[in-house]
Amino acid sequence: MPPQSVVVFKVNQIGDAICFLPVLQKLLASKGVGSIHLWTTPAAAPILACDPSIQVHTLPLPAFNGAWKNPLRFFQIVKTTTHARPDACLLDWDQGNVAHLAAAMSGATHVIGGTNPNVRLNGRLRYRSVPQPDTRTPQWCWDIGRLFADVVLKEPWEATPPMPDLSHLTGPTHSICRTPHSPVLIHPGASREYQRWPIGRYLELASLLVKSHPVTMVQPRELPPIEVPLGVSMIAPTTLAQLATAIASSSLFIGNNSGPMNFAIALGIPSVVPWGPTAPNWAAQWHPERHLSLIRKELPCIGCDTRNKDSQCHNDQELHACMRRWQTHEMLTECLRWHDQWSTIPQ
């Protein structure tokens, strides 16, 4: 019997929400699903609340994952979840112990999710999908959705995830006018410092690029106010819809491993991103040929991404080496080359 109610746990940041969005949109399109209840963060809610029928419940990420230390908050999470009377719960691979325990206590017949070595309660999942290390994060999300579709919906899904539909943020993308003369968009922000190329070099890069191309720089919320070079435009989006539309309207995206980068990938915008030598699962899932990851091959990965409790660079010999070794003139060369390569190819 198809589930009348499904509770989905995807409590995380912007980039992670974009990777998961195709799963949620596929569930919405399935005739076998009744109501969908979604646990997420206030930051990611505008992305995942892609249809008014989704009943959205939000908590900031630290508050949700730390609810085991706050009995009243944890009780409210469990109460809200059980009140949905779910027939099934779906947890993405990056959900923590609180999500696993709330799903286990929900009364749902089926609890399906992805295994995570940092979670002690993987055993609470009745059906588990194991992320494959050589595949990309959207594929991990999609494989969990495929398991859910197979077990609960009894319907086959295609092997790979479709591109997410972000039109609830941008409007119809075919109506956006993007040409080779559209601005180059620079977004120097990222949630973690070790993922950021130095802001001073972004400003140097903008001052050089603007000599030959229109350049717009985004003021990230996590950085102090930026004073842009002469001729460079500045925007400070107050909503994800404004940010997504600005990215969709650009001829080239330049930025860090971040939520805005995931917007660019999902929208098919050519992009140049300096990366640390991180795991391959964060490589571009959609239109990978348009995404240029700049990685210092001579630097071994020391696993800063896996030590997510402190979110700091762990290279004690040369702090932020994987970012700082990229000089401005190198970035300029790569950005001009990438812009020229894609400016004559239909988007």
GROMACS .gro file of C-alpha atoms in nm:
model
  347
    1MET     CA    1   0.000   0.000   0.000
    2PRO     CA    2   0.149   0.343  -0.092
    3PRO     CA    3   0.253   0.562   0.204
    4GLN     CA    4  -0.002   0.820   0.308
    5SER     CA    5   0.259   1.021   0.497
    6VAL     CA    6   0.638   1.045   0.458
    7VAL     CA    7   0.876   1.235   0.686
    8VAL     CA    8   1.200   1.343   0.518
    9PHE     CA    9   1.506   1.445   0.720
   10LYS     CA   10   1.747   1.676   0.538
   11VAL     CA   11   1.882   1.909   0.807
   12ASN     CA   12   2.191   2.066   0.654
   13GLN     CA   13   2.332   2.356   0.455
   14ILE     CA   14   2.256   2.511   0.116
   15GLY     CA   15   2.488   2.303  -0.102
   16ASP     CA   16   2.371   1.978   0.056
   17ALA     CA   17   2.008   2.077  -0.003
   18ILE     CA   18   2.072   2.136  -0.374
   19CYS     CA   19   2.227   1.789  -0.402
   20PHE     CA   20   1.918   1.634  -0.239
   21LEU     CA   21   1.654   1.838  -0.424
   22PRO     CA   22   1.610   1.591  -0.716
   23VAL     CA   23   1.507   1.321  -0.465
   24LEU     CA   24   1.240   1.543  -0.311
   25GLN     CA   25   1.111   1.652  -0.651
   26LYS     CA   26   1.089   1.291  -0.766
   27LEU     CA   27   0.889   1.203  -0.454
   28LEU     CA   28   0.651   1.490  -0.529
   29ALA     CA   29   0.601   1.356  -0.881
   30SER     CA   30   0.524   1.006  -0.756
   31LYS     CA   31   0.156   0.916  -0.739
   32GLY     CA   32   0.234   0.674  -0.459
   33VAL     CA   33   0.314   0.943  -0.199
   34GLY     CA   34   0.048   1.121   0.004
   35SER     CA   35   0.174   1.404   0.225
   36ILE     CA   36   0.541   1.496   0.271
   37HIS     CA   37   0.675   1.643   0.594
   38LEU     CA   38   1.026   1.785   0.580
   39TRP     CA   39   1.278   1.857   0.854
   40THR     CA   40   1.544   2.102   0.737
   41THR     CA   41   1.723   2.424   0.835
   42PRO     CA   42   1.595   2.780   0.788
   43ALA     CA   43   1.885   2.839   0.546
   44ALA     CA   44   1.801   2.541   0.323
   45ALA     CA   45   1.421   2.564   0.347
   46PRO     CA   46   1.376   2.798   0.046
   47ILE     CA   47   1.552   2.537  -0.171
   48LEU     CA   48   1.372   2.227  -0.045
   49ALA     CA   49   1.029   2.388  -0.001
   50CYS     CA   50   0.986   2.364  -0.377
   51ASP     CA   51   0.613   2.291  -0.361
   52PRO     CA   52   0.347   2.440  -0.131
   53SER     CA   53   0.219   2.092  -0.046
   54ILE     CA   54   0.536   2.012   0.153
   55GLN     CA   55   0.489   2.068   0.525
   56VAL     CA   56   0.819   2.218   0.638
   57HIS     CA   57   0.964   2.207   0.991
   58THR     CA   58   1.288   2.395   1.055
   59LEU     CA   59   1.557   2.426   1.318
   60PRO     CA   60   1.909   2.563   1.283
   61LEU     CA   61   2.161   2.284   1.226
   62PRO     CA   62   2.336   2.313   1.568
   63ALA     CA   63   2.000   2.325   1.749
   64PHE     CA   64   1.868   2.016   1.571
   65ASN     CA   65   2.183   1.803   1.595
   66GLY     CA   66   2.240   1.915   1.955
   67ALA     CA   67   1.884   1.841   2.067
   68TRP     CA   68   2.000   1.527   2.250
   69LYS     CA   69   2.143   1.769   2.509
   70ASN     CA   70   1.811   1.955   2.535
   71PRO     CA   71   1.529   1.717   2.638
   72LEU     CA   72   1.252   1.968   2.571
   73ARG     CA   73   1.374   2.042   2.219
   74PHE     CA   74   1.423   1.674   2.144
   75PHE     CA   75   1.072   1.600   2.271
   76GLN     CA   76   0.932   1.866   2.036
   77ILE     CA   77   1.118   1.712   1.740
   78VAL     CA   78   0.983   1.367   1.821
   79LYS     CA   79   0.633   1.502   1.887
   80THR     CA   80   0.624   1.688   1.555
   81THR     CA   81   0.751   1.382   1.371
   82THR     CA   82   0.508   1.137   1.527
   83HIS     CA   83   0.219   1.381   1.482
   84ALA     CA   84   0.269   1.341   1.106
   85ARG     CA   85   0.182   0.970   1.152
   86PRO     CA   86   0.440   0.864   0.894
   87ASP     CA   87   0.420   0.535   0.713
   88ALA     CA   88   0.783   0.587   0.612
   89CYS     CA   89   1.082   0.804   0.704
   90LEU     CA   90   1.360   0.896   0.462
   91LEU     CA   91   1.698   1.015   0.592
   92ASP     CA   92   1.980   1.140   0.376
   93TRP     CA   93   2.330   1.002   0.433
   94ASP     CA   94   2.452   1.309   0.629
   95GLN     CA   95   2.181   1.311   0.896
   96GLY     CA   96   2.290   1.280   1.258
   97ASN     CA   97   2.189   1.075   1.559
   98VAL     CA   98   1.892   1.298   1.650
   99ALA     CA   99   1.732   1.245   1.308
  100HIS     CA  100   1.793   0.870   1.328
  101LEU     CA  101   1.641   0.846   1.676
  102ALA     CA  102   1.340   1.065   1.590
  103ALA     CA  103   1.270   0.848   1.283
  104ALA     CA  104   1.304   0.532   1.489
  105MET     CA  105   1.055   0.666   1.746
  106SER     CA  106   0.808   0.790   1.484
  107GLY     CA  107   0.615   0.465   1.450
  108ALA     CA  108   0.691   0.448   1.077
  109THR     CA  109   0.691   0.100   0.925
  110HIS     CA  110   0.981   0.184   0.695
  111VAL     CA  111   1.287   0.383   0.802
  112ILE     CA  112   1.528   0.421   0.511
  113GLY     CA  113   1.852   0.612   0.486
  114GLY     CA  114   2.221   0.619   0.412
  115THR     CA  115   2.489   0.490   0.643
  116ASN     CA  116   2.728   0.741   0.794
  117PRO     CA  117   3.040   0.637   0.990
  118ASN     CA  118   2.997   0.938   1.221
  119VAL     CA  119   2.650   0.823   1.331
  120ARG     CA  120   2.613   0.567   1.608
  121LEU     CA  121   2.252   0.485   1.526
  122ASN     CA  122   2.286   0.350   1.171
  123GLY     CA  123   2.140   0.027   1.307
  124ARG     CA  124   1.807   0.205   1.357
  125LEU     CA  125   1.763   0.215   0.980
  126ARG     CA  126   1.555  -0.075   0.857
  127TYR     CA  127   1.691  -0.035   0.505
  128ARG     CA  128   2.034   0.116   0.441
  129SER     CA  129   2.213   0.254   0.138
  130VAL     CA  130   2.593   0.259   0.161
  131PRO     CA  131   2.751   0.563  -0.014
  132GLN     CA  132   3.009   0.454  -0.270
  133PRO     CA  133   3.338   0.645  -0.226
  134ASP     CA  134   3.398   0.688  -0.601
  135THR     CA  135   3.060   0.852  -0.671
  136ARG     CA  136   2.938   1.208  -0.621
  137THR     CA  137   2.724   1.342  -0.342
  138PRO     CA  138   2.403   1.393  -0.549
  139GLN     CA  139   2.437   1.029  -0.655
  140TRP     CA  140   2.461   0.925  -0.288
  141CYS     CA  141   2.135   1.110  -0.221
  142TRP     CA  142   1.975   0.963  -0.531
  143ASP     CA  143   2.073   0.605  -0.439
  144ILE     CA  144   1.890   0.648  -0.107
  145GLY     CA  145   1.587   0.775  -0.295
  146ARG     CA  146   1.605   0.478  -0.533
  147LEU     CA  147   1.611   0.240  -0.236
  148PHE     CA  148   1.306   0.418  -0.093
  149ALA     CA  149   1.128   0.393  -0.428
  150ASP     CA  150   1.210   0.024  -0.456
  151VAL     CA  151   1.108  -0.072  -0.102
  152VAL     CA  152   0.817   0.164  -0.032
  153LEU     CA  153   0.682   0.288  -0.364
  154LYS     CA  154   0.749  -0.030  -0.565
  155GLU     CA  155   0.852   0.180  -0.862
  156PRO     CA  156   1.184   0.204  -1.048
  157TRP     CA  157   1.381   0.527  -1.068
  158GLU     CA  158   1.644   0.602  -1.330
  159ALA     CA  159   2.005   0.523  -1.235
  160THR     CA  160   2.134   0.881  -1.210
  161PRO     CA  161   1.976   1.196  -1.068
  162PRO     CA  162   1.825   1.454  -1.303
  163MET     CA  163   1.928   1.816  -1.267
  164PRO     CA  164   1.733   1.988  -0.990
  165ASP     CA  165   1.459   2.225  -1.095
  166LEU     CA  166   1.533   2.560  -0.930
  167SER     CA  167   1.259   2.754  -1.106
  168HIS     CA  168   1.081   2.811  -0.774
  169LEU     CA  169   1.378   3.040  -0.695
  170THR     CA  170   1.486   3.175  -1.035
  171GLY     CA  171   1.162   3.164  -1.232
  172PRO     CA  172   1.176   2.990  -1.572
  173THR     CA  173   1.545   2.976  -1.664
  174HIS     CA  174   1.462   3.005  -2.036
  175SER     CA  175   1.342   3.359  -1.966
  176ILE     CA  176   1.681   3.462  -1.823
  177CYS     CA  177   1.891   3.648  -2.076
  178ARG     CA  178   2.250   3.520  -2.053
  179THR     CA  179   2.511   3.607  -2.315
  180PRO     CA  180   2.893   3.609  -2.335
  181HIS     CA  181   2.863   3.974  -2.229
  182SER     CA  182   2.673   3.888  -1.912
  183PRO     CA  183   2.873   3.966  -1.598
  184VAL     CA  184   3.131   3.740  -1.444
  185LEU     CA  185   3.002   3.672  -1.093
  186ILE     CA  186   3.250   3.641  -0.807
  187HIS     CA  187   3.130   3.498  -0.475
  188PRO     CA  188   3.419   3.493  -0.224
  189GLY     CA  189   3.227   3.334   0.062
  190ALA     CA  190   3.205   2.985   0.211
  191SER     CA  191   3.080   2.861   0.546
  192ARG     CA  192   3.425   2.736   0.653
  193GLU     CA  193   3.740   2.946   0.644
  194TYR     CA  194   3.960   2.665   0.511
  195GLN     CA  195   3.742   2.652   0.198
  196ARG     CA  196   3.798   3.020   0.113
  197TRP     CA  197   4.053   3.160  -0.127
  198PRO     CA  198   4.184   3.482   0.039
  199ILE     CA  199   3.948   3.776  -0.005
  200GLY     CA  200   4.235   4.009  -0.095
  201ARG     CA  201   4.318   3.794  -0.395
  202TYR     CA  202   3.956   3.789  -0.505
  203LEU     CA  203   3.965   4.168  -0.507
  204GLU     CA  204   4.289   4.165  -0.707
  205LEU     CA  205   4.133   3.920  -0.951
  206ALA     CA  206   3.822   4.138  -0.990
  207SER     CA  207   4.034   4.447  -1.060
  208LEU     CA  208   4.211   4.261  -1.342
  209LEU     CA  209   3.904   4.090  -1.489
  210VAL     CA  210   3.704   4.411  -1.506
  211LYS     CA  211   3.950   4.547  -1.763
  212SER     CA  212   3.801   4.308  -2.020
  213HIS     CA  213   3.469   4.182  -1.878
  214PRO     CA  214   3.182   4.316  -1.669
  215VAL     CA  215   3.230   4.187  -1.314
  216THR     CA  216   2.985   4.161  -1.026
  217MET     CA  217   3.095   4.065  -0.676
  218VAL     CA  218   2.864   3.925  -0.410
  219GLN     CA  219   2.889   4.043  -0.050
  220PRO     CA  220   2.874   3.720   0.157
  221ARG     CA  221   2.706   3.736   0.495
  222GLU     CA  222   2.999   3.559   0.663
  223LEU     CA  223   3.256   3.822   0.560
  224PRO     CA  224   3.304   4.187   0.669
  225PRO     CA  225   3.186   4.454   0.423
  226ILE     CA  226   3.388   4.445   0.101
  227GLU     CA  227   3.513   4.755  -0.079
  228VAL     CA  228   3.520   4.653  -0.445
  229PRO     CA  229   3.767   4.785  -0.705
  230LEU     CA  230   3.667   5.063  -0.943
  231GLY     CA  231   3.432   4.940  -1.216
  232VAL     CA  232   3.322   4.628  -1.028
  233SER     CA  233   2.954   4.604  -0.933
  234MET     CA  234   2.850   4.486  -0.588
  235ILE     CA  235   2.532   4.304  -0.487
  236ALA     CA  236   2.420   4.186  -0.145
  237PRO     CA  237   2.135   3.935  -0.198
  238THR     CA  238   1.899   3.907   0.096
  239THR     CA  239   1.726   3.592  -0.029
  240LEU     CA  240   1.835   3.269  -0.196
  241ALA     CA  241   1.605   3.354  -0.485
  242GLN     CA  242   1.802   3.674  -0.549
  243LEU     CA  243   2.133   3.487  -0.525
  244ALA     CA  244   2.022   3.204  -0.753
  245THR     CA  245   1.890   3.447  -1.013
  246ALA     CA  246   2.215   3.643  -1.012
  247ILE     CA  247   2.414   3.324  -1.066
  248ALA     CA  248   2.176   3.208  -1.340
  249SER     CA  249   2.226   3.542  -1.518
  250SER     CA  250   2.609   3.528  -1.517
  251SER     CA  251   2.845   3.419  -1.793
  252LEU     CA  252   3.095   3.268  -1.548
  253PHE     CA  253   3.089   3.186  -1.176
  254ILE     CA  254   3.406   3.222  -0.970
  255GLY     CA  255   3.399   3.117  -0.608
  256ASN     CA  256   3.476   2.861  -0.342
  257ASN     CA  257   3.349   2.515  -0.258
  258SER     CA  258   3.018   2.644  -0.122
  259GLY     CA  259   2.643   2.659  -0.159
  260PRO     CA  260   2.665   2.923  -0.436
  261MET     CA  261   2.901   2.693  -0.627
  262ASN     CA  262   2.637   2.421  -0.609
  263PHE     CA  263   2.383   2.666  -0.748
  264ALA     CA  264   2.616   2.731  -1.044
  265ILE     CA  265   2.662   2.357  -1.106
  266ALA     CA  266   2.288   2.287  -1.083
  267LEU     CA  267   2.213   2.576  -1.321
  268GLY     CA  268   2.478   2.469  -1.573
  269ILE     CA  269   2.681   2.790  -1.535
  270PRO     CA  270   3.052   2.759  -1.628
  271SER     CA  271   3.250   2.787  -1.306
  272VAL     CA  272   3.605   2.815  -1.175
  273VAL     CA  273   3.665   2.706  -0.817
  274PRO     CA  274   3.990   2.667  -0.618
  275TRP     CA  275   3.965   2.345  -0.417
  276GLY     CA  276   4.160   2.167  -0.154
  277PRO     CA  277   4.264   1.809  -0.244
  278THR     CA  278   3.935   1.682  -0.107
  279ALA     CA  279   3.738   1.363  -0.167
  280PRO     CA  280   3.597   1.324  -0.522
  281ASN     CA  281   3.235   1.300  -0.406
  282TRP     CA  282   3.203   1.681  -0.417
  283ALA     CA  283   3.291   1.699  -0.788
  284ALA     CA  284   3.023   1.834  -1.021
  285GLN     CA  285   2.739   1.588  -1.086
  286TRP     CA  286   2.568   1.789  -1.360
  287HIS     CA  287   2.751   1.932  -1.662
  288PRO     CA  288   3.093   1.843  -1.517
  289GLU     CA  289   3.254   1.962  -1.838
  290ARG     CA  290   3.154   2.320  -1.747
  291HIS     CA  291   3.311   2.308  -1.400
  292LEU     CA  292   3.684   2.374  -1.351
  293SER     CA  293   3.819   2.260  -1.014
  294LEU     CA  294   4.163   2.402  -0.941
  295ILE     CA  295   4.341   2.149  -0.721
  296ARG     CA  296   4.703   2.152  -0.610
  297LYS     CA  297   4.801   1.795  -0.693
  298GLU     CA  298   5.126   1.821  -0.498
  299LEU     CA  299   4.937   1.862  -0.170
  300PRO     CA  300   4.805   1.547  -0.001
  301CYS     CA  301   4.458   1.560   0.151
  302ILE     CA  302   4.477   1.563   0.531
  303GLY     CA  303   4.103   1.527   0.578
  304CYS     CA  304   3.989   1.869   0.701
  305ASP     CA  305   3.643   1.790   0.560
  306THR     CA  306   3.617   1.473   0.766
  307ARG     CA  307   3.711   1.650   1.089
  308ASN     CA  308   3.392   1.848   1.080
  309LYS     CA  309   3.361   1.910   1.453
  310ASP     CA  310   3.603   2.202   1.447
  311SER     CA  311   3.583   2.301   1.076
  312GLN     CA  312   3.943   2.420   1.065
  313CYS     CA  313   4.249   2.370   0.848
  314HIS     CA  314   4.469   2.097   0.992
  315ASN     CA  315   4.782   2.173   0.793
  316ASP     CA  316   5.001   2.289   1.082
  317GLN     CA  317   5.306   2.332   0.859
  318GLU     CA  318   5.141   2.568   0.607
  319LEU     CA  319   4.798   2.694   0.710
  320HIS     CA  320   4.543   2.700   0.423
  321ALA     CA  321   4.815   2.594   0.178
  322CYS     CA  322   4.570   2.438  -0.070
  323MET     CA  323   4.399   2.777  -0.106
  324ARG     CA  324   4.689   3.018  -0.062
  325ARG     CA  325   4.919   2.853  -0.314
  326TRP     CA  326   4.690   2.969  -0.592
  327GLN     CA  327   4.828   3.307  -0.694
  328THR     CA  328   4.613   3.580  -0.848
  329HIS     CA  329   4.784   3.564  -1.188
  330GLU     CA  330   4.720   3.188  -1.206
  331MET     CA  331   4.352   3.237  -1.128
  332LEU     CA  332   4.326   3.514  -1.385
  333THR     CA  333   4.474   3.291  -1.656
  334GLU     CA  334   4.234   3.006  -1.577
  335CYS     CA  335   3.929   3.232  -1.553
  336LEU     CA  336   3.997   3.405  -1.885
  337ARG     CA  337   4.063   3.072  -2.054
  338TRP     CA  338   3.744   2.917  -1.916
  339HIS     CA  339   3.532   3.220  -2.004
  340ASP     CA  340   3.664   3.222  -2.360
  341GLN     CA  341   3.609   2.848  -2.396
  342TRP     CA  342   3.243   2.868  -2.296
  343SER     CA  343   3.149   3.210  -2.432
  344THR     CA  344   3.095   3.076  -2.785
  345ILE     CA  345   2.911   2.760  -2.681
  346PRO     CA  346   2.530   2.779  -2.641
  347GLN     CA  347   2.424   2.760  -2.278
   0.00000   0.00000   0.00000
